[in-house]
Amino acid sequence: MPAYTRHQKKIIERYYDLRDEIMLAKLQEIVTELYLAETDAKRDQLWKRADKAMKALKVPDAIVKHILTQSKPEVLAKNLSQWLKDGRKSPQ
């Protein structure tokens, strides 16, 4: 295990403290990119990223499956806005 400086340890710790907020922000970016995506390949790539981000947020599998099955940015955006509105760190 590499020895980290105190500064590096603080950065790593802060990242994990803010991980949920970071994932929510990534999902917001993905929603925007999904609306703008012009090819199916790009949309598929974005849905895979959305899947990973939702799993990192520990979104229940049933909700993830529903969102991915629909494959509509509106569905992801609606859920995301609810998660942000609820003010929860994680949409569990």
CSV table of C-alpha atoms in Angstrom, one decimal:
chain,number,residue,atom,x,y,z
A,1,MET,CA,0.0,0.0,0.0
A,2,PRO,CA,1.5,3.3,-1.0
A,3,ALA,CA,2.2,5.9,1.7
A,4,TYR,CA,0.1,9.0,1.1
A,5,THR,CA,1.0,12.4,2.4
A,6,ARG,CA,-1.4,14.0,4.8
A,7,HIS,CA,-2.6,16.3,2.0
A,8,GLN,CA,-3.3,13.3,-0.3
A,9,LYS,CA,-5.2,11.5,2.5
A,10,LYS,CA,-7.4,14.5,3.0
A,11,ILE,CA,-8.2,14.7,-0.7
A,12,ILE,CA,-9.1,11.0,-0.8
A,13,GLU,CA,-11.2,11.3,2.4
A,14,ARG,CA,-13.1,14.3,1.0
A,15,TYR,CA,-13.8,12.5,-2.3
A,16,TYR,CA,-15.5,9.6,-0.4
A,17,ASP,CA,-17.3,12.1,1.9
A,18,LEU,CA,-18.8,13.7,-1.2
A,19,ARG,CA,-19.2,10.7,-3.4
A,20,ASP,CA,-23.0,10.7,-3.5
A,21,GLU,CA,-23.0,14.4,-4.5
A,22,ILE,CA,-20.4,13.7,-7.2
A,23,MET,CA,-22.5,10.8,-8.6
A,24,LEU,CA,-25.7,12.9,-8.6
A,25,ALA,CA,-23.8,15.6,-10.6
A,26,LYS,CA,-22.6,13.0,-13.0
A,27,LEU,CA,-26.1,11.7,-13.5
A,28,GLN,CA,-27.2,15.3,-14.3
A,29,GLU,CA,-24.5,15.5,-16.9
A,30,ILE,CA,-25.6,12.2,-18.4
A,31,VAL,CA,-29.2,13.3,-18.6
A,32,THR,CA,-28.1,16.3,-20.6
A,33,GLU,CA,-25.9,14.2,-22.9
A,34,LEU,CA,-28.7,11.7,-23.5
A,35,TYR,CA,-30.9,14.5,-24.7
A,36,LEU,CA,-28.2,15.7,-27.1
A,37,ALA,CA,-26.9,12.3,-28.2
A,38,GLU,CA,-27.2,11.8,-31.9
A,39,THR,CA,-26.3,8.1,-32.3
A,40,ASP,CA,-27.5,4.9,-30.7
A,41,ALA,CA,-23.9,3.9,-29.9
A,42,LYS,CA,-23.5,7.1,-27.9
A,43,ARG,CA,-26.8,6.6,-26.1
A,44,ASP,CA,-25.9,3.0,-25.2
A,45,GLN,CA,-22.6,4.3,-23.8
A,46,LEU,CA,-24.4,6.9,-21.7
A,47,TRP,CA,-26.9,4.4,-20.4
A,48,LYS,CA,-24.0,2.2,-19.2
A,49,ARG,CA,-22.5,5.2,-17.4
A,50,ALA,CA,-25.9,6.0,-15.8
A,51,ASP,CA,-26.2,2.3,-14.7
A,52,LYS,CA,-22.8,2.5,-13.0
A,53,ALA,CA,-23.6,5.9,-11.3
A,54,MET,CA,-26.9,4.6,-10.0
A,55,LYS,CA,-25.2,1.5,-8.6
A,56,ALA,CA,-22.6,3.7,-6.9
A,57,LEU,CA,-25.5,5.6,-5.3
A,58,LYS,CA,-27.0,2.3,-4.2
A,59,VAL,CA,-30.3,2.9,-6.0
A,60,PRO,CA,-32.5,-0.1,-5.5
A,61,ASP,CA,-32.2,-2.7,-8.3
A,62,ALA,CA,-35.9,-2.5,-9.2
A,63,ILE,CA,-35.6,1.3,-9.8
A,64,VAL,CA,-32.4,0.9,-11.9
A,65,LYS,CA,-34.0,-1.8,-14.0
A,66,HIS,CA,-37.1,0.3,-14.6
A,67,ILE,CA,-35.1,3.3,-15.6
A,68,LEU,CA,-32.8,1.2,-17.9
A,69,THR,CA,-35.7,-0.7,-19.4
A,70,GLN,CA,-37.5,2.5,-20.3
A,71,SER,CA,-34.3,4.0,-21.8
A,72,LYS,CA,-35.9,7.4,-21.8
A,73,PRO,CA,-33.9,10.4,-20.5
A,74,GLU,CA,-37.2,11.8,-19.1
A,75,VAL,CA,-37.6,8.9,-16.8
A,76,LEU,CA,-34.0,9.2,-15.5
A,77,ALA,CA,-34.4,13.0,-15.2
A,78,LYS,CA,-37.7,12.6,-13.2
A,79,ASN,CA,-36.1,10.2,-10.7
A,80,LEU,CA,-33.0,12.3,-10.5
A,81,SER,CA,-34.9,15.5,-9.7
A,82,GLN,CA,-36.8,13.6,-7.0
A,83,TRP,CA,-33.6,12.4,-5.5
A,84,LEU,CA,-32.2,15.9,-5.5
A,85,LYS,CA,-35.4,17.4,-4.1
A,86,ASP,CA,-35.5,14.9,-1.3
A,87,GLY,CA,-32.1,16.1,-0.2
A,88,ARG,CA,-30.9,12.7,0.6
A,89,LYS,CA,-27.3,11.8,0.2
A,90,SER,CA,-28.4,8.5,-1.4
A,91,PRO,CA,-31.6,7.6,-3.3
A,92,GLN,CA,-32.1,4.4,-1.3
